[in-house]
Amino acid sequence: DIQMTQSPSSLSASVGDRVTITCRASQSISSYLNWYQQKPGKAPKLLIYAASSLESGVPSRFSGSGSGTDFTLTISSLRPEDFATYSCQQTYSSPLFTFGPGTKVEIK
Amino acid sequence: EVQLVESGGGLVQPGGSLRLSCEASGFTFTIYNMNWVRQAPGKGLEWVSYIGSSSSTIYYADSVKGRFTISRDNAKNSLYLQMNSLRAEDSAVYYCARVIIRGNHDAFDIWGQGTTVTVSS
């Protein structure tokens, strides 16, 4: 089974900060990696698919990069509505999917 | 409006059963693969089960294999999850999610609002 890890598990940042979240797969998954945003009490929202493709309607301050085992989600300039939990998901072994444990982005 | 609406959650005793439903609207349900994903309180997302558009392909996470059964009724635009032999660790918010395929990459693009399952005596 492919395991996913994320770092950090949480971070504190200010509006306007550049934020980077890392996701690592236990084996190479090429670019089969998605990122989701989840706010408290709400369903996840797809942000990035195929490691670096921006989902329609998602602001361009969000970007994804990486391939193989190491991936990053970057928010170029944090906005108040970006405070949420971000999770990665591997789809390499589709339809056996795995999510990362999540990274909570909090207000400093 | 494209949406998924789950129902059927509730409080159940350990060893009991529950059937979750997910009703789709605003899109052609019959052509999409679907999933159930759960999230225990304070925990991350956990993929539970997948079903292909024609029900010919079905997969489960090891944690629920042999206890949960996924199904769909395309005539009713509905997805189901029959959960038997429930354990405390099955307590979670359960989401249904649609699979979109872009290139050869899967992603979960539409999610329901979730339904809460609590397993407790």
PDB file of C-alpha atoms in Angstrom, chain A residues 2-108:
ATOM      1  CA  ILE A   2       1.129   3.536  -0.725  1.00  0.00           C
ATOM      2  CA  GLN A   3       1.421   5.687   2.403  1.00  0.00           C
ATOM      3  CA  MET A   4       1.276   9.461   2.349  1.00  0.00           C
ATOM      4  CA  THR A   5       2.860  11.816   4.859  1.00  0.00           C
ATOM      5  CA  GLN A   6       2.625  15.596   5.147  1.00  0.00           C
ATOM      6  CA  SER A   7       4.722  18.200   6.859  1.00  0.00           C
ATOM      7  CA  PRO A   8       4.233  20.169   8.880  1.00  0.00           C
ATOM      8  CA  SER A   9       1.113  18.865  10.589  1.00  0.00           C
ATOM      9  CA  SER A  10       0.200  22.457  11.388  1.00  0.00           C
ATOM     10  CA  LEU A  11       1.595  25.913  10.865  1.00  0.00           C
ATOM     11  CA  SER A  12       0.848  29.451  11.910  1.00  0.00           C
ATOM     12  CA  ALA A  13       1.092  32.181   9.320  1.00  0.00           C
ATOM     13  CA  SER A  14      -0.007  35.740   8.698  1.00  0.00           C
ATOM     14  CA  VAL A  15      -2.056  37.224   5.896  1.00  0.00           C
ATOM     15  CA  GLY A  16       0.280  37.907   3.003  1.00  0.00           C
ATOM     16  CA  ASP A  17       2.764  35.193   3.922  1.00  0.00           C
ATOM     17  CA  ARG A  18       4.046  32.642   1.443  1.00  0.00           C
ATOM     18  CA  VAL A  19       3.153  29.168   2.686  1.00  0.00           C
ATOM     19  CA  THR A  20       4.581  25.842   1.549  1.00  0.00           C
ATOM     20  CA  ILE A  21       3.221  22.430   2.521  1.00  0.00           C
ATOM     21  CA  THR A  22       5.024  19.196   1.707  1.00  0.00           C
ATOM     22  CA  CYS A  23       3.564  15.802   0.867  1.00  0.00           C
ATOM     23  CA  ARG A  24       5.649  12.649   0.518  1.00  0.00           C
ATOM     24  CA  ALA A  25       4.668   9.259  -0.904  1.00  0.00           C
ATOM     25  CA  SER A  26       6.131   5.965   0.307  1.00  0.00           C
ATOM     26  CA  GLN A  27       6.934   5.042  -3.298  1.00  0.00           C
ATOM     27  CA  SER A  28       7.071   6.857  -6.600  1.00  0.00           C
ATOM     28  CA  ILE A  29       3.641   7.993  -7.763  1.00  0.00           C
ATOM     29  CA  SER A  30       4.780   9.998 -10.782  1.00  0.00           C
ATOM     30  CA  SER A  31       2.446  13.027 -10.865  1.00  0.00           C
ATOM     31  CA  TYR A  32      -0.637  11.210  -9.529  1.00  0.00           C
ATOM     32  CA  LEU A  33      -1.162  13.630  -6.677  1.00  0.00           C
ATOM     33  CA  ASN A  34      -4.070  15.898  -5.781  1.00  0.00           C
ATOM     34  CA  TRP A  35      -4.476  18.613  -3.160  1.00  0.00           C
ATOM     35  CA  TYR A  36      -7.675  19.452  -1.281  1.00  0.00           C
ATOM     36  CA  GLN A  37      -8.688  22.290   1.020  1.00  0.00           C
ATOM     37  CA  GLN A  38     -11.106  21.669   3.874  1.00  0.00           C
ATOM     38  CA  LYS A  39     -12.666  24.199   6.201  1.00  0.00           C
ATOM     39  CA  PRO A  40     -14.214  23.200   9.536  1.00  0.00           C
ATOM     40  CA  GLY A  41     -17.542  21.450   9.140  1.00  0.00           C
ATOM     41  CA  LYS A  42     -17.307  21.505   5.369  1.00  0.00           C
ATOM     42  CA  ALA A  43     -16.508  18.985   2.655  1.00  0.00           C
ATOM     43  CA  PRO A  44     -13.084  18.990   1.013  1.00  0.00           C
ATOM     44  CA  LYS A  45     -12.589  21.074  -2.106  1.00  0.00           C
ATOM     45  CA  LEU A  46     -10.313  20.077  -4.971  1.00  0.00           C
ATOM     46  CA  LEU A  47      -7.524  22.617  -5.521  1.00  0.00           C
ATOM     47  CA  ILE A  48      -4.828  20.925  -7.595  1.00  0.00           C
ATOM     48  CA  TYR A  49      -4.864  17.718  -9.648  1.00  0.00           C
ATOM     49  CA  ALA A  50      -2.057  15.865 -11.407  1.00  0.00           C
ATOM     50  CA  ALA A  51       0.426  17.511  -9.025  1.00  0.00           C
ATOM     51  CA  SER A  52       0.425  20.912 -10.687  1.00  0.00           C
ATOM     52  CA  SER A  53      -2.841  21.531 -12.565  1.00  0.00           C
ATOM     53  CA  LEU A  54      -5.094  24.159 -11.050  1.00  0.00           C
ATOM     54  CA  GLU A  55      -8.742  23.173 -10.736  1.00  0.00           C
ATOM     55  CA  SER A  56     -11.137  25.531 -12.469  1.00  0.00           C
ATOM     56  CA  GLY A  57     -12.139  28.456 -10.269  1.00  0.00           C
ATOM     57  CA  VAL A  58      -9.242  28.065  -7.827  1.00  0.00           C
ATOM     58  CA  PRO A  59      -7.234  31.269  -7.333  1.00  0.00           C
ATOM     59  CA  SER A  60      -3.839  31.445  -9.007  1.00  0.00           C
ATOM     60  CA  ARG A  61      -2.089  32.062  -5.661  1.00  0.00           C
ATOM     61  CA  PHE A  62      -2.342  28.299  -5.199  1.00  0.00           C
ATOM     62  CA  SER A  63       0.227  26.187  -7.016  1.00  0.00           C
ATOM     63  CA  GLY A  64       1.506  22.648  -6.862  1.00  0.00           C
ATOM     64  CA  SER A  65       4.752  21.043  -7.875  1.00  0.00           C
ATOM     65  CA  GLY A  66       6.703  17.826  -7.640  1.00  0.00           C
ATOM     66  CA  SER A  67       6.817  14.327  -9.032  1.00  0.00           C
ATOM     67  CA  GLY A  68       7.939  10.918  -7.896  1.00  0.00           C
ATOM     68  CA  THR A  69       7.747  10.930  -4.106  1.00  0.00           C
ATOM     69  CA  ASP A  70       7.982  14.593  -3.086  1.00  0.00           C
ATOM     70  CA  PHE A  71       5.342  17.250  -3.700  1.00  0.00           C
ATOM     71  CA  THR A  72       4.588  20.763  -2.516  1.00  0.00           C
ATOM     72  CA  LEU A  73       1.546  22.982  -2.310  1.00  0.00           C
ATOM     73  CA  THR A  74       2.359  26.687  -2.233  1.00  0.00           C
ATOM     74  CA  ILE A  75       0.114  29.588  -1.381  1.00  0.00           C
ATOM     75  CA  SER A  76       1.947  32.631  -2.704  1.00  0.00           C
ATOM     76  CA  SER A  77       0.219  35.234  -0.537  1.00  0.00           C
ATOM     77  CA  LEU A  78      -2.046  33.941   2.211  1.00  0.00           C
ATOM     78  CA  ARG A  79      -5.523  35.409   2.391  1.00  0.00           C
ATOM     79  CA  PRO A  80      -7.961  35.203   5.336  1.00  0.00           C
ATOM     80  CA  GLU A  81     -10.143  32.677   3.498  1.00  0.00           C
ATOM     81  CA  ASP A  82      -7.146  30.329   3.069  1.00  0.00           C
ATOM     82  CA  PHE A  83      -7.015  29.336   6.723  1.00  0.00           C
ATOM     83  CA  ALA A  84      -8.018  25.691   6.486  1.00  0.00           C
ATOM     84  CA  THR A  85      -6.654  22.160   6.435  1.00  0.00           C
ATOM     85  CA  TYR A  86      -4.888  20.965   3.296  1.00  0.00           C
ATOM     86  CA  SER A  87      -4.655  17.293   2.359  1.00  0.00           C
ATOM     87  CA  CYS A  88      -2.841  15.486  -0.413  1.00  0.00           C
ATOM     88  CA  GLN A  89      -4.185  12.378  -2.153  1.00  0.00           C
ATOM     89  CA  GLN A  90      -2.383   9.821  -4.288  1.00  0.00           C
ATOM     90  CA  THR A  91      -4.253   8.372  -7.257  1.00  0.00           C
ATOM     91  CA  TYR A  92      -1.371   6.302  -8.652  1.00  0.00           C
ATOM     92  CA  SER A  93      -2.942   3.138  -7.298  1.00  0.00           C
ATOM     93  CA  SER A  94      -6.430   4.139  -8.456  1.00  0.00           C
ATOM     94  CA  PRO A  95      -8.994   3.104  -7.523  1.00  0.00           C
ATOM     95  CA  LEU A  96      -7.232   2.354  -4.255  1.00  0.00           C
ATOM     96  CA  PHE A  97      -6.745   5.912  -3.076  1.00  0.00           C
ATOM     97  CA  THR A  98      -4.809   7.269  -0.094  1.00  0.00           C
ATOM     98  CA  PHE A  99      -4.961  10.644   1.588  1.00  0.00           C
ATOM     99  CA  GLY A 100      -2.273  12.346   3.600  1.00  0.00           C
ATOM    100  CA  PRO A 101      -2.989  13.217   7.243  1.00  0.00           C
ATOM    101  CA  GLY A 102      -3.513  16.903   6.535  1.00  0.00           C
ATOM    102  CA  THR A 103      -1.813  20.196   7.348  1.00  0.00           C
ATOM    103  CA  LYS A 104      -3.724  22.790   9.333  1.00  0.00           C
ATOM    104  CA  VAL A 105      -2.944  26.388   8.415  1.00  0.00           C
ATOM    105  CA  GLU A 106      -3.772  28.687  11.316  1.00  0.00           C
ATOM    106  CA  ILE A 107      -3.707  32.419  11.848  1.00  0.00           C
ATOM    107  CA  LYS A 108      -0.618  33.760  13.594  1.00  0.00           C
TER     108      LYS A 108
END
